[in-house]
Every structure is written in structure tokens, then in C-alpha cells.
PDB file of C-alpha atoms in Angstrom:
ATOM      1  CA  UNK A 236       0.000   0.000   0.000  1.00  0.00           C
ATOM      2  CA  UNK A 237       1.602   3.062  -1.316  1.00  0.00           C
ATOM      3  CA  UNK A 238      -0.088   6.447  -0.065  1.00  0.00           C
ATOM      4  CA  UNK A 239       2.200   8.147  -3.286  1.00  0.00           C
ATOM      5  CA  UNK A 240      -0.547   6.702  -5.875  1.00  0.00           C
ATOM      6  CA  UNK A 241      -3.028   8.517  -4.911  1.00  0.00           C
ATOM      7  CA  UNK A 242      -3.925  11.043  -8.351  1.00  0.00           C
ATOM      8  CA  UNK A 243      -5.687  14.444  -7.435  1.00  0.00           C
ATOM      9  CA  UNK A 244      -8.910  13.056  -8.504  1.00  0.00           C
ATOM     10  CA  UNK A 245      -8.700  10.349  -5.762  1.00  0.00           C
ATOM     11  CA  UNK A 246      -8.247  13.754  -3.606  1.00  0.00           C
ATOM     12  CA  UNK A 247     -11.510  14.800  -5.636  1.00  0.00           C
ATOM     13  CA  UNK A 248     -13.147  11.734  -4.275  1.00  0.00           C
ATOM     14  CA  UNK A 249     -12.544  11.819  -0.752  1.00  0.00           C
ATOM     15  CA  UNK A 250     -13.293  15.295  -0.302  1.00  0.00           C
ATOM     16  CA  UNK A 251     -16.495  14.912  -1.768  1.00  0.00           C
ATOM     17  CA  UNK A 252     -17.542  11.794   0.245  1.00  0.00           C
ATOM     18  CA  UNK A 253     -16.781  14.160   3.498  1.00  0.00           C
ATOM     19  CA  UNK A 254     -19.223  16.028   2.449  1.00  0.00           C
ATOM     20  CA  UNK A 255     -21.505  13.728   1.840  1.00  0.00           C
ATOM     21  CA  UNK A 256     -21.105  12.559   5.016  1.00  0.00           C
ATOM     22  CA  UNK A 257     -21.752  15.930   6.554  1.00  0.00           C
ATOM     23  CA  UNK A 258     -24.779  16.270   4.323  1.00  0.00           C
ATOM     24  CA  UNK A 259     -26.212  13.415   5.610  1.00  0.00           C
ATOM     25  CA  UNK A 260     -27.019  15.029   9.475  1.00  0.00           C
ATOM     26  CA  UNK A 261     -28.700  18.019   8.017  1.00  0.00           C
ATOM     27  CA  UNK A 262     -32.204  18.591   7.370  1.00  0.00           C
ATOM     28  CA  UNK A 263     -34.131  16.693   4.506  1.00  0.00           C
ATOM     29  CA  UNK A 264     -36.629  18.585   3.615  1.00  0.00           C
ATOM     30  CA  UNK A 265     -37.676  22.629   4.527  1.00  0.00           C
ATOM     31  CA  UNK A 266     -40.488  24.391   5.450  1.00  0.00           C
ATOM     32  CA  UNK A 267     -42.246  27.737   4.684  1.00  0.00           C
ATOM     33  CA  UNK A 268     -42.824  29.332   8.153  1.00  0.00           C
ATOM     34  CA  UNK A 269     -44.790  32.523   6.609  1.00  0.00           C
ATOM     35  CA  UNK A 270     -48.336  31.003   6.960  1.00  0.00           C
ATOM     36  CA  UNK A 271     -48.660  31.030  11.120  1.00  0.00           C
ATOM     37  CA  UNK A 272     -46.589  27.346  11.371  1.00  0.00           C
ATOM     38  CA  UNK A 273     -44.167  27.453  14.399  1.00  0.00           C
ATOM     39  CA  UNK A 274     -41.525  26.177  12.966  1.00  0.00           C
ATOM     40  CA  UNK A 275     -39.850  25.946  16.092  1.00  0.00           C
ATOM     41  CA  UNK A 276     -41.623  23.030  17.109  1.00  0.00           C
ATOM     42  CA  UNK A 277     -41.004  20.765  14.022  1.00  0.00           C
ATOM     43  CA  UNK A 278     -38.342  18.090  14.210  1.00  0.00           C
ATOM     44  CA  UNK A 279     -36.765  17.869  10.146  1.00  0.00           C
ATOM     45  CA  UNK A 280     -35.300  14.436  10.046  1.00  0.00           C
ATOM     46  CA  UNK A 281     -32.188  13.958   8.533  1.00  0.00           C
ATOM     47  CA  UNK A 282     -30.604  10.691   6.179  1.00  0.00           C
ATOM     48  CA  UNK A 283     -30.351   8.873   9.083  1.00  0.00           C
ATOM     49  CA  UNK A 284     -33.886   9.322   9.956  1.00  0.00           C
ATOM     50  CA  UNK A 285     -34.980   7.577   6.917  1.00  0.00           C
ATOM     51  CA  UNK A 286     -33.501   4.337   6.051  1.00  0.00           C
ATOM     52  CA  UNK A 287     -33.933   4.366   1.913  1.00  0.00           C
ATOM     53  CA  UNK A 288     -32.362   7.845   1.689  1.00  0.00           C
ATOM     54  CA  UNK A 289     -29.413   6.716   4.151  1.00  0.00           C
ATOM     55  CA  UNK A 290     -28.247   4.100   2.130  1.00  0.00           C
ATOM     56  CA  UNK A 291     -29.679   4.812  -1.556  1.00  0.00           C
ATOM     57  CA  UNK A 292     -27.656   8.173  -1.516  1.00  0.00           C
ATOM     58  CA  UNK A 293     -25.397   8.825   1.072  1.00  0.00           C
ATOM     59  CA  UNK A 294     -23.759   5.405   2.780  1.00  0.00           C
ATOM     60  CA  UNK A 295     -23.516   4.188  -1.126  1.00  0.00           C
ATOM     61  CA  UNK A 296     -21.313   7.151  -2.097  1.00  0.00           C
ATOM     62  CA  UNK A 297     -19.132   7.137   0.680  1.00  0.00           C
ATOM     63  CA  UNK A 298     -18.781   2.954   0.087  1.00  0.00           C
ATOM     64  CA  UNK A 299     -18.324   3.840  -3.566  1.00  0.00           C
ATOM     65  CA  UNK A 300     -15.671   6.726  -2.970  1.00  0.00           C
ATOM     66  CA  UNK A 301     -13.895   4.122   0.017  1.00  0.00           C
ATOM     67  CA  UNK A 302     -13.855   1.150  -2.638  1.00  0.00           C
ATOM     68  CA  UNK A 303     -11.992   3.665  -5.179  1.00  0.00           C
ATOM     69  CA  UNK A 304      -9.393   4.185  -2.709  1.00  0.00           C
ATOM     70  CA  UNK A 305      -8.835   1.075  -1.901  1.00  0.00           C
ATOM     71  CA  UNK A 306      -8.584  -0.215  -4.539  1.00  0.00           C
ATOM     72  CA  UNK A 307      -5.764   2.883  -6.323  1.00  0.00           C
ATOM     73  CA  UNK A 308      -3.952   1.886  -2.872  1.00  0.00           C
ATOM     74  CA  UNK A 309      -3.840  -1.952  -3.567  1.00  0.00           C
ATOM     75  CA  UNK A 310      -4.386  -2.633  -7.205  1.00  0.00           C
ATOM     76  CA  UNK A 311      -5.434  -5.527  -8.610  1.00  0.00           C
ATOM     77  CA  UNK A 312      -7.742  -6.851  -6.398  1.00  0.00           C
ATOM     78  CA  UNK A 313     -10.851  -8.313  -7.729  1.00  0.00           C
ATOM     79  CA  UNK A 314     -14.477  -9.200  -6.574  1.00  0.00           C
ATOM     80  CA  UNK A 315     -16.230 -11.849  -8.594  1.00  0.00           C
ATOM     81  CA  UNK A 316     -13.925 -10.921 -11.788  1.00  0.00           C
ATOM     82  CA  UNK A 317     -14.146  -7.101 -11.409  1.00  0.00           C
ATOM     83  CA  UNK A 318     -11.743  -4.155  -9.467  1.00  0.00           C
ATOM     84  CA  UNK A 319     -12.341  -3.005  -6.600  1.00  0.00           C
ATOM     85  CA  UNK A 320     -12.783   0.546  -8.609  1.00  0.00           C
ATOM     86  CA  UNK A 321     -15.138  -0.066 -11.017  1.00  0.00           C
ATOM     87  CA  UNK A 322     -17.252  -1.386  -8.398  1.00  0.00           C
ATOM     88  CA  UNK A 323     -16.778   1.534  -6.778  1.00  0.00           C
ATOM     89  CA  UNK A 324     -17.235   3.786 -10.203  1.00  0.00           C
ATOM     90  CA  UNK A 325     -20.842   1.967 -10.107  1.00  0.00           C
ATOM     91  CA  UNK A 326     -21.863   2.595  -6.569  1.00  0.00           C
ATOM     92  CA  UNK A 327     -20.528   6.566  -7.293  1.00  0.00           C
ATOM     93  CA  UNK A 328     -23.246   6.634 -10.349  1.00  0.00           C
ATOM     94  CA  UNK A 329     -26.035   4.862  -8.165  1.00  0.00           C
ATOM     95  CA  UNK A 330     -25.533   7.516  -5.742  1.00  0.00           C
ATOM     96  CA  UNK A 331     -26.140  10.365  -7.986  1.00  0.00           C
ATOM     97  CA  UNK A 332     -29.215   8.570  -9.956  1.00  0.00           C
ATOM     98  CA  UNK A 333     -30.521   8.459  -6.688  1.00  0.00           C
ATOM     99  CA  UNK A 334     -29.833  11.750  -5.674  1.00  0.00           C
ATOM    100  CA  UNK A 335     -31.114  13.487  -8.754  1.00  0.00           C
ATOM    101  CA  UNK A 336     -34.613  12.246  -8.903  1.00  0.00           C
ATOM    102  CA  UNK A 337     -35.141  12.341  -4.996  1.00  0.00           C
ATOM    103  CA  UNK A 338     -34.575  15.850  -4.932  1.00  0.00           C
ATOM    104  CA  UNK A 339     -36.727  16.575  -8.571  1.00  0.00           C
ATOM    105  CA  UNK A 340     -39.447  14.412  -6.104  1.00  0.00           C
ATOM    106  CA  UNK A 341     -39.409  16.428  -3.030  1.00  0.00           C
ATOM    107  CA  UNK A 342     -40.819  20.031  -3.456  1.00  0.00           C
ATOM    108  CA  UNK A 343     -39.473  21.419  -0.794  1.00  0.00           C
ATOM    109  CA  UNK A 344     -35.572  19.791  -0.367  1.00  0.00           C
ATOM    110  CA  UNK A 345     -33.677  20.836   2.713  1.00  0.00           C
ATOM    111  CA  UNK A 346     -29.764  21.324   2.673  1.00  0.00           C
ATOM    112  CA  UNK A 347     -29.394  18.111   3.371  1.00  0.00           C
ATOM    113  CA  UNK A 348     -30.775  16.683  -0.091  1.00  0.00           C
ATOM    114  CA  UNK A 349     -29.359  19.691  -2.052  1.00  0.00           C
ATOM    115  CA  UNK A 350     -25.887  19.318  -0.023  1.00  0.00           C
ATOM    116  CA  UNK A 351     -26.287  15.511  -0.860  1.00  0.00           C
ATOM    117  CA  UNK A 352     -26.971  15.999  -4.963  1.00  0.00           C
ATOM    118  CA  UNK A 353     -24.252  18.554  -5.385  1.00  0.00           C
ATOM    119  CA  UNK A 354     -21.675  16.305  -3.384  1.00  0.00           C
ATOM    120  CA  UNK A 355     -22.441  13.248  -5.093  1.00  0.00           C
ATOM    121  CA  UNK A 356     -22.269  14.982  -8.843  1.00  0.00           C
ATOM    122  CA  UNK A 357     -18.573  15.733  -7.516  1.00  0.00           C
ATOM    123  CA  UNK A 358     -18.191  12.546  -6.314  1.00  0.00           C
ATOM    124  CA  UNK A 359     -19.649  10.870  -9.815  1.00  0.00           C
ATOM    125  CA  UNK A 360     -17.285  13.085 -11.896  1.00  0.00           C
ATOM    126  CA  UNK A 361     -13.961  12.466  -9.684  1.00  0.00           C
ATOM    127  CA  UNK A 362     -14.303   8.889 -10.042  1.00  0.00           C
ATOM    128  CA  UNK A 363     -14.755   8.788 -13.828  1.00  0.00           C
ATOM    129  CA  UNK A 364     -12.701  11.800 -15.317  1.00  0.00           C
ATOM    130  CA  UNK A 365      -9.994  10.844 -12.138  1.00  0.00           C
ATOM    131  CA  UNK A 366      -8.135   8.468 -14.966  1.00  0.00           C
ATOM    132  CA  UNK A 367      -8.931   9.820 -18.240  1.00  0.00           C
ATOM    133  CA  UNK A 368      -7.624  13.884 -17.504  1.00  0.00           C
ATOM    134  CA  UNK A 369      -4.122  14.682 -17.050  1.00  0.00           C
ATOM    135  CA  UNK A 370      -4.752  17.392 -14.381  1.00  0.00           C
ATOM    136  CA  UNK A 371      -6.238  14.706 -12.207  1.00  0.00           C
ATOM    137  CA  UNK A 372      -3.792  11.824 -12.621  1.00  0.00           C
ATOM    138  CA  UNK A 373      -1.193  13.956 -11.149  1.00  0.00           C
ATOM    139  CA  UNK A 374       0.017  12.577  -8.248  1.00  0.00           C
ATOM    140  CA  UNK A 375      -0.554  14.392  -4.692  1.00  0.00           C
ATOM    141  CA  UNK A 376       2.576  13.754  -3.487  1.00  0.00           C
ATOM    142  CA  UNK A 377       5.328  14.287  -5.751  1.00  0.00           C
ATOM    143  CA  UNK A 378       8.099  12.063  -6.538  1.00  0.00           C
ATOM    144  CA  UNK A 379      11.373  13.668  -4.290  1.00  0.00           C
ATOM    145  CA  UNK A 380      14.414  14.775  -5.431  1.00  0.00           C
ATOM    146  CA  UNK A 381      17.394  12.262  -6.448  1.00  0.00           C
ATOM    147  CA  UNK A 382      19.309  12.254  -3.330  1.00  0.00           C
ATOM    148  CA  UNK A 383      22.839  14.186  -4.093  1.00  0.00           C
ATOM    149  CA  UNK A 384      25.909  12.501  -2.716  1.00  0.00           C
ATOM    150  CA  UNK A 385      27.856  14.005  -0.701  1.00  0.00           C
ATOM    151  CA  UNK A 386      31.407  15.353  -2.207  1.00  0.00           C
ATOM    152  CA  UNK A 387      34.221  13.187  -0.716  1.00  0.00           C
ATOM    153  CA  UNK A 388      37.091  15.174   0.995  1.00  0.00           C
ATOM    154  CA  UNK A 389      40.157  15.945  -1.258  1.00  0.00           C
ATOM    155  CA  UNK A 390      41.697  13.022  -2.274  1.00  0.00           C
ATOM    156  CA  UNK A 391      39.518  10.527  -0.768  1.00  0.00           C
ATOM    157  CA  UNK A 392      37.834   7.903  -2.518  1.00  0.00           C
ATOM    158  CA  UNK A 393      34.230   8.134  -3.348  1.00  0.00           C
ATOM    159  CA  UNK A 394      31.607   5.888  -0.983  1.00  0.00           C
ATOM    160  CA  UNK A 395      30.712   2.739  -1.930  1.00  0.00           C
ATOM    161  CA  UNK A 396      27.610   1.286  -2.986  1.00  0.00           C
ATOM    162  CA  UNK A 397      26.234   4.385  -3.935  1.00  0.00           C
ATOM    163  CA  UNK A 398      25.221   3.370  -7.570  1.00  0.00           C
ATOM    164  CA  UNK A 399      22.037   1.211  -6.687  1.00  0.00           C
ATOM    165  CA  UNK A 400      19.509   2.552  -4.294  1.00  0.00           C
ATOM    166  CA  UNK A 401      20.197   0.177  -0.963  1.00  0.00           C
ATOM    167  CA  UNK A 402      23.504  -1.074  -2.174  1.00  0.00           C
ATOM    168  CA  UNK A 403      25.849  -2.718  -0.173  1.00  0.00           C
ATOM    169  CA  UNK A 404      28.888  -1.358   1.394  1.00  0.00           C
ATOM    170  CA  UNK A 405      32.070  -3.391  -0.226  1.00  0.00           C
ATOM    171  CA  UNK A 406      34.569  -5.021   1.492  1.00  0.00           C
ATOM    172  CA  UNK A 407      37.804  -2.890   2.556  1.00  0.00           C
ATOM    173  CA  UNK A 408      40.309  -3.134  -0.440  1.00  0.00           C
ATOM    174  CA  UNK A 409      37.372  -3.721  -3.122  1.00  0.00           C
ATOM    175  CA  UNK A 410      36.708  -1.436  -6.105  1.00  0.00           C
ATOM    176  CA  UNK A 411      34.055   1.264  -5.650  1.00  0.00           C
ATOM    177  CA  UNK A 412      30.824  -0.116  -7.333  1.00  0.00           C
ATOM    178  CA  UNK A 413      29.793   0.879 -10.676  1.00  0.00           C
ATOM    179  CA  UNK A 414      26.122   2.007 -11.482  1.00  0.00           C
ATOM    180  CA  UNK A 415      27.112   5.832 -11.244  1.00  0.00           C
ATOM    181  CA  UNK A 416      23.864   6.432 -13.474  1.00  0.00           C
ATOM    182  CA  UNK A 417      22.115   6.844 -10.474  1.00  0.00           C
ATOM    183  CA  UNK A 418      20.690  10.281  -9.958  1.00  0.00           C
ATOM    184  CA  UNK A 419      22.882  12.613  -7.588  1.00  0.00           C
ATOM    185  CA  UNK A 420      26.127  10.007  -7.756  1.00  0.00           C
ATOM    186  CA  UNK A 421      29.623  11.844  -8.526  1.00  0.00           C
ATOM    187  CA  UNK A 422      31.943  10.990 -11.273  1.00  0.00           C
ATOM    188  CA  UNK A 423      34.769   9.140 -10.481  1.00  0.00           C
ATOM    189  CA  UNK A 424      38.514  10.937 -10.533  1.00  0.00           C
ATOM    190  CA  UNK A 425      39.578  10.541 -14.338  1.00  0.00           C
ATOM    191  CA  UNK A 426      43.164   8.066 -13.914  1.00  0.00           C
ATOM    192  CA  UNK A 427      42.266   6.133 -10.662  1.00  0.00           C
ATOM    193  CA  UNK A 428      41.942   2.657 -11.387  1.00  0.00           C
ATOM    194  CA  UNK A 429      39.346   0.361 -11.709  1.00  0.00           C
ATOM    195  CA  UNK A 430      36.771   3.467 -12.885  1.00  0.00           C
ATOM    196  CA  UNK A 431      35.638   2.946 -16.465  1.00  0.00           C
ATOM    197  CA  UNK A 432      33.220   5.232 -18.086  1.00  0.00           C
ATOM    198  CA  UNK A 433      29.714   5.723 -15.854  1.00  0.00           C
ATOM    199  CA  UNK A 434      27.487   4.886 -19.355  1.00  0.00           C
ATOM    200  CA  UNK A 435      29.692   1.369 -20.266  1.00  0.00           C
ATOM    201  CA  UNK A 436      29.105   0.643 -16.138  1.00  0.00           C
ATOM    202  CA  UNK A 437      25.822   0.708 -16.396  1.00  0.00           C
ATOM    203  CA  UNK A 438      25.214  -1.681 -19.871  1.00  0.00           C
ATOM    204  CA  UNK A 439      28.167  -3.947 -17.852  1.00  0.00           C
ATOM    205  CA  UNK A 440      25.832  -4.097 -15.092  1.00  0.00           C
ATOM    206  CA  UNK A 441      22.045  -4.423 -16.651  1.00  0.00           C
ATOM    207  CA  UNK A 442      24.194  -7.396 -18.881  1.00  0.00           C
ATOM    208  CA  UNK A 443      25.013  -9.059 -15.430  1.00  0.00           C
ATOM    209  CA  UNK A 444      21.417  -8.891 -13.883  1.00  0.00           C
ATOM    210  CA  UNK A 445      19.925 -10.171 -17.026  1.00  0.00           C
ATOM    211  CA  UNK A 446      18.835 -14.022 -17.386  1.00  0.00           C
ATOM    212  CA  UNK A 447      20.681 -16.229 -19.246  1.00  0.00           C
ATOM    213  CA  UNK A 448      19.551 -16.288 -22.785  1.00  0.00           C
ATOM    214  CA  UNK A 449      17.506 -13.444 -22.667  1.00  0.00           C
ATOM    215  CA  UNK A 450      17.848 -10.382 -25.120  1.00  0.00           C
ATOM    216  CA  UNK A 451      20.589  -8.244 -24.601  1.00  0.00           C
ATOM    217  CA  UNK A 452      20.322  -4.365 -24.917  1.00  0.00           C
ATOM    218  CA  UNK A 453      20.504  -2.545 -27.835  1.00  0.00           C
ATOM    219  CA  UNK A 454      24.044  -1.271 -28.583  1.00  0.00           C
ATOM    220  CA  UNK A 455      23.005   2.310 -28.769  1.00  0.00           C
ATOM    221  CA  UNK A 456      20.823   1.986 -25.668  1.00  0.00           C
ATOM    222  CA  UNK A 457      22.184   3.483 -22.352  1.00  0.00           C
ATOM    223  CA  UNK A 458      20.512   2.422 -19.088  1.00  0.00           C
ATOM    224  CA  UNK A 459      19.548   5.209 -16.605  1.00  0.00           C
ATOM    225  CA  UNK A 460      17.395   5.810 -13.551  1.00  0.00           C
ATOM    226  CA  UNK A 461      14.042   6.917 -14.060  1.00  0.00           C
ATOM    227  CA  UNK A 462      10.657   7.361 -11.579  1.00  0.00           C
ATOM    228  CA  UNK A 463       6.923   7.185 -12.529  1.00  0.00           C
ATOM    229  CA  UNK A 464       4.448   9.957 -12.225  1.00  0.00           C
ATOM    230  CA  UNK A 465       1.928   7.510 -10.762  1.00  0.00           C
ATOM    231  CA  UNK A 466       1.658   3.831 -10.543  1.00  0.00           C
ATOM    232  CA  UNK A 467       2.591   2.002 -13.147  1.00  0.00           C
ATOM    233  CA  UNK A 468       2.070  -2.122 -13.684  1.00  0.00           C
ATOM    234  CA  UNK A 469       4.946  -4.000 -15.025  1.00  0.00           C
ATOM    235  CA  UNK A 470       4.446  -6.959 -17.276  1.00  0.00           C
ATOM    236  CA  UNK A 471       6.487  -9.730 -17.749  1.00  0.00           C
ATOM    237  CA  UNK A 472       8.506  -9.704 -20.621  1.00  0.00           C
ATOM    238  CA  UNK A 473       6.317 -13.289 -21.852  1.00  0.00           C
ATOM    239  CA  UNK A 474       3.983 -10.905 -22.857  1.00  0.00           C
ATOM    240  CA  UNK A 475       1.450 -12.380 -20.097  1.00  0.00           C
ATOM    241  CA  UNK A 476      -1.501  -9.727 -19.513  1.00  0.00           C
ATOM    242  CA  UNK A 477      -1.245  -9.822 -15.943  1.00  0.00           C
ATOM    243  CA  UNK A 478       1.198  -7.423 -14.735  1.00  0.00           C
ATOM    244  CA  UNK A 479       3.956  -8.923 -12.009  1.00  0.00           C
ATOM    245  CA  UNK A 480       4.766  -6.145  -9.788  1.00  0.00           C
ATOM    246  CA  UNK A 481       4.083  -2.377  -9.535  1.00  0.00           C
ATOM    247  CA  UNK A 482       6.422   0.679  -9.939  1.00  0.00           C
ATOM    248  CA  UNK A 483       5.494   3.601  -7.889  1.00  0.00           C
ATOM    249  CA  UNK A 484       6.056   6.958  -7.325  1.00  0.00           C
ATOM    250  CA  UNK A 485       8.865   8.407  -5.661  1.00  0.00           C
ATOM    251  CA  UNK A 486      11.697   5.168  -6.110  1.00  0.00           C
ATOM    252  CA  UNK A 487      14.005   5.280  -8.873  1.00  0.00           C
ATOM    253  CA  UNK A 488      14.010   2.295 -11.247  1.00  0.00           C
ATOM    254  CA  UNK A 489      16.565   0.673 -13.495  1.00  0.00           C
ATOM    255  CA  UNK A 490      15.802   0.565 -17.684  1.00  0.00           C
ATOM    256  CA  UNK A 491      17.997  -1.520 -19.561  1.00  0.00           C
ATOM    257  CA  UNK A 492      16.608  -1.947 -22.139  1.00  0.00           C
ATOM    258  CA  UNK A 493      14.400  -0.307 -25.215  1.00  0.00           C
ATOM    259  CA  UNK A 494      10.913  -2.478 -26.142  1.00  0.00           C
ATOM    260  CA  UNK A 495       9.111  -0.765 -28.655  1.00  0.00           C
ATOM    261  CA  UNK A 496       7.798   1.711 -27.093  1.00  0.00           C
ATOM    262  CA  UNK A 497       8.058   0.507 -23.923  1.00  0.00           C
ATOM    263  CA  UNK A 498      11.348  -0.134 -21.674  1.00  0.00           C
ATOM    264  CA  UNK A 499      12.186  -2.838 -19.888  1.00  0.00           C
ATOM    265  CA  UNK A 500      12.873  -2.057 -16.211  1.00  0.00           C
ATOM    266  CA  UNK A 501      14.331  -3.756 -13.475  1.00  0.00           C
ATOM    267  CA  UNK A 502      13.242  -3.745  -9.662  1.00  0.00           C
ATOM    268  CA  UNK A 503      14.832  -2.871  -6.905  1.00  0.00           C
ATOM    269  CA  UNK A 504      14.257  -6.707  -6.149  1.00  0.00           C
ATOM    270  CA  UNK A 505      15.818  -7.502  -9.006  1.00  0.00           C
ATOM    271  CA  UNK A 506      12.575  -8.385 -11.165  1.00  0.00           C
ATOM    272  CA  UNK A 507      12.238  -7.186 -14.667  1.00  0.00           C
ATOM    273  CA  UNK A 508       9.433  -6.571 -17.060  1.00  0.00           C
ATOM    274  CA  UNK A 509       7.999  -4.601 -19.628  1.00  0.00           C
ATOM    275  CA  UNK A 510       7.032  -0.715 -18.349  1.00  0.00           C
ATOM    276  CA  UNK A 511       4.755  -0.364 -21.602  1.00  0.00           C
ATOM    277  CA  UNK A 512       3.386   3.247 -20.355  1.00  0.00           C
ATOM    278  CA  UNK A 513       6.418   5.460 -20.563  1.00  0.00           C
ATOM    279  CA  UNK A 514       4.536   9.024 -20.481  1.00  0.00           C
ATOM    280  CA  UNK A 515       5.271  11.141 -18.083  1.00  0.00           C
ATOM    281  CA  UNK A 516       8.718   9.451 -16.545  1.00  0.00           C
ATOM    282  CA  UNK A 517      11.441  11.410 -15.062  1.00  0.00           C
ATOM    283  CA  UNK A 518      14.346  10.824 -15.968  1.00  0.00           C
ATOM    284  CA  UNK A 519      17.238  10.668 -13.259  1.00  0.00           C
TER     285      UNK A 519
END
């Protein structure tokens, strides 16, 4: 569960189901005081007064908007064969159906109904434009910064390890490890041994960590770090439709190769497969 998938139109979604909760303890319907009533002596009921209302409007947006979010957080969950979200998409609509012709059949709605319509039309639209326009499938939390390293002292060695993200420290006496196409890392001194050039590192490396017998890279492709916008599924380079692990926002991923117009990326696990959405990636 990554909270750094959640788009701006999930954002859209849970604000509007707090507001349908709020909606939901004020008054359903109003009255007109001017002809001699004493209003002061009638009790409006609210949504939880009246059991249809509750759950045909306001407990089914706020399960539709929760289902959403669940399932962004933890994708690929299913329920009889179908996500988590569209279920959720479904429950959104219901909600606003609902909504829409209670209100057109009371004559005199209260805040609470109007409240209710206006928050599930929000809620509706969040949860079907939330994948489909850009401004929305921005990411509320932004991917950070690559971390810089820190400049050695004069004519120390670099640290080591600081190619992969969670790399090992080498033993004393080792060479310093390659990978310095990781964002932030430092050049190596030009003459000290053991340093080749950063870009033939990298292929060196991404040719190590590949299976035996697989493709190799293409000779005019570099590997370099990159991090997705949002969540992405990778697929497994079989060209099976069901994806084998997610990349999300805000860790820095290994390509190493060039598919088409996809890239094939490697974990930090070690797992590669085919990133086949490529829009929006930042390149370390």
C-alpha cells in the first residue's frame, strides 16, 4: 500500500464523500414558516432518519468513494472478476441517480438533499474523469528529489555502494561499485583505477542482472534511472496480460533496455518486465 498513488482526482473523491457525510445530518426537507406554522416546534429528520435515503444516496457514495481508494492503494484486487474501482465507479453513479430524482421528487428539499446531490455529482465526476484527464492523474505527493551525494574530501575515494539505491557497502580493499547512473552520484577521478566510463558501467551491469539467454540491450541503448508519475504495472517480458509487480512513485528504477515503445525495467528486487506506459517518466 503506497499512499504516493493517490492522483488528485482520488483527492476529488474523498473530499467529496466528506461532504456527503456531513450532508447526511442536516435537514431533509424545509419548510415555509410565513403562513402562522411554528416552525420551532417541528423536528426535520435527517438521512439517518430515513432508512432508503441513508443508504440509496449517502452510505452508497461514501462505500463507492472508500472502494476507489482502496482499490488505487492496492491494485489488482478483484471481486467476482471485477476491481475493486469499477465497483466503486458503479456505486458513485447509483448515488447520484438516486440523488437526482429524490430531490426533482421532493418540493421542498432541505440542505441536506441539495448538499447531498451537489456532493455526489462531484463525487460521480472524480471517479470517472480521475483516470482519463491529465490534471487529475497527477500525483498528490510528488516524486522527491534524487538524493545528491555528498562530495568526498580531497583526495579521498568516493563511498561505496552508492550506484544502486540500498547497495551494499564493499569489502575494505574492493573497487568502488559501478552504477554511477544513479541520480545525484559523482563521477569518479579521471586516472584512478578500476573506474571505467559511468554509461559502459551501467550496460556492464544491466548485462550481469539479465537471465541467461535473454535479449541483450541494444548497442546504442544506455541504461539510466528513471521514476513514474503515478503507478505504473509491469508486465512480464512473456507478454502475459497480468502485470507482475508495480512501480510507484517516488523510487528510482533501473531501464535496460528499449521495447518498442516501452522499456524494460528492473526492480529494486531484481525483477524485470515490460514498463509499456512510458509518459510522463522522469528521468534521473
Amino acid at each position: 500500500m503506497n499512499i504516493r498513488s493517490l492522483t488528485r482526482g482520488d483527492g476529488v473523491v474523498i473530499g467529496a464523500a466528506v461532504v456527503l457525510f456531513i450532508a447526511s445530518f442536516l435537514s431533509l426537507f424545509s419548510y415555509d414558516c410565513s403562513g402562522g406554522i411554528d416552525c420551532s416546534r417541528l423536528n426535520s429528520p435527517n438521512a439517518w432518519d430515513s432508512l432508503g435515503i441513508l443508504m440509496s444516496i449517502f452510505l452508497a457514495g461514501i462505500i463507492g468513494a472508500a472502494l476507489v481508494i482502496v482499490g488505487r492503494l492496492t491494485p489488482g484486487r478483484k471481486v467476482v472478476g471485477f476491481d475493486l474501482g469499477q465497483f466503486g465507479a458503479a456505486f458513485t453513479v447509483f448515488a447520484l441517480w438516486t440523488a437526482f430524482w429524490t430531490i426533482i421528487d421532493v418540493s421542498d428539499a432541505g440542505a441536506g438533499l441539495i448538499l447531498g446531490l451537489l456532493a455526489s455529482i462531484v463525487l460521480a465526476a472524480g471517479t470517472i474523469a480521475g483516470p482519463l484527464v491529465p490534471a487529475l492523474k497527477a500525483p498528490i505527493v510528488g516524486a522527491p528529489k534524487p538524493p545528491q551525494a555528498v562530495q568526498p574530501p580531497y583526495g579521498g575515494q568516493p563511498g561505496q555502494g552508492y550506484g544502486y539505491p540500498g547497495a551494499q557497502q564493499q569489502p575494505y580493499g574492493a573497487q568502488p561499485s559501478q552504477g554511477y547512473g544513479y541520480p545525484g552520484g559523482q563521477q569518479g577521478q579521471q586516472g584512478q583505477p578500476g573506474q571505467g566510463d559511468p554509461a559502459q558501467a551501467q550496460a556492464a551491469q544491466a548485462q550481469q542482472s539479465a537471465p541467461q539467454g535473454g535479449a541483450a540491450p541494444a548497442g546504442d541503448f544506455t541504461p539510466f534511472w528513471f521514476a513514474v508519475p503515478v503507478a505504473r504495472p509491469l508486465y512480464g517480458e512473456d507478454g502475459a496480460p497480468n502485470p507482475i509487480a508495480e512501480l510507484a512513485p517516488g523510487t528510482w528504477y533501473l531501464a535496460v533496455e528499449q521495447r518498442g515503445q516501452g522499456l524494460i525495467a528492473q526492480t529494486q528486487d531484481g525483477r524485470r518486465g515490460v514498463l509499456q506506459d512510458t509518459t510522463g517518466i522522469q528521468r534521473g
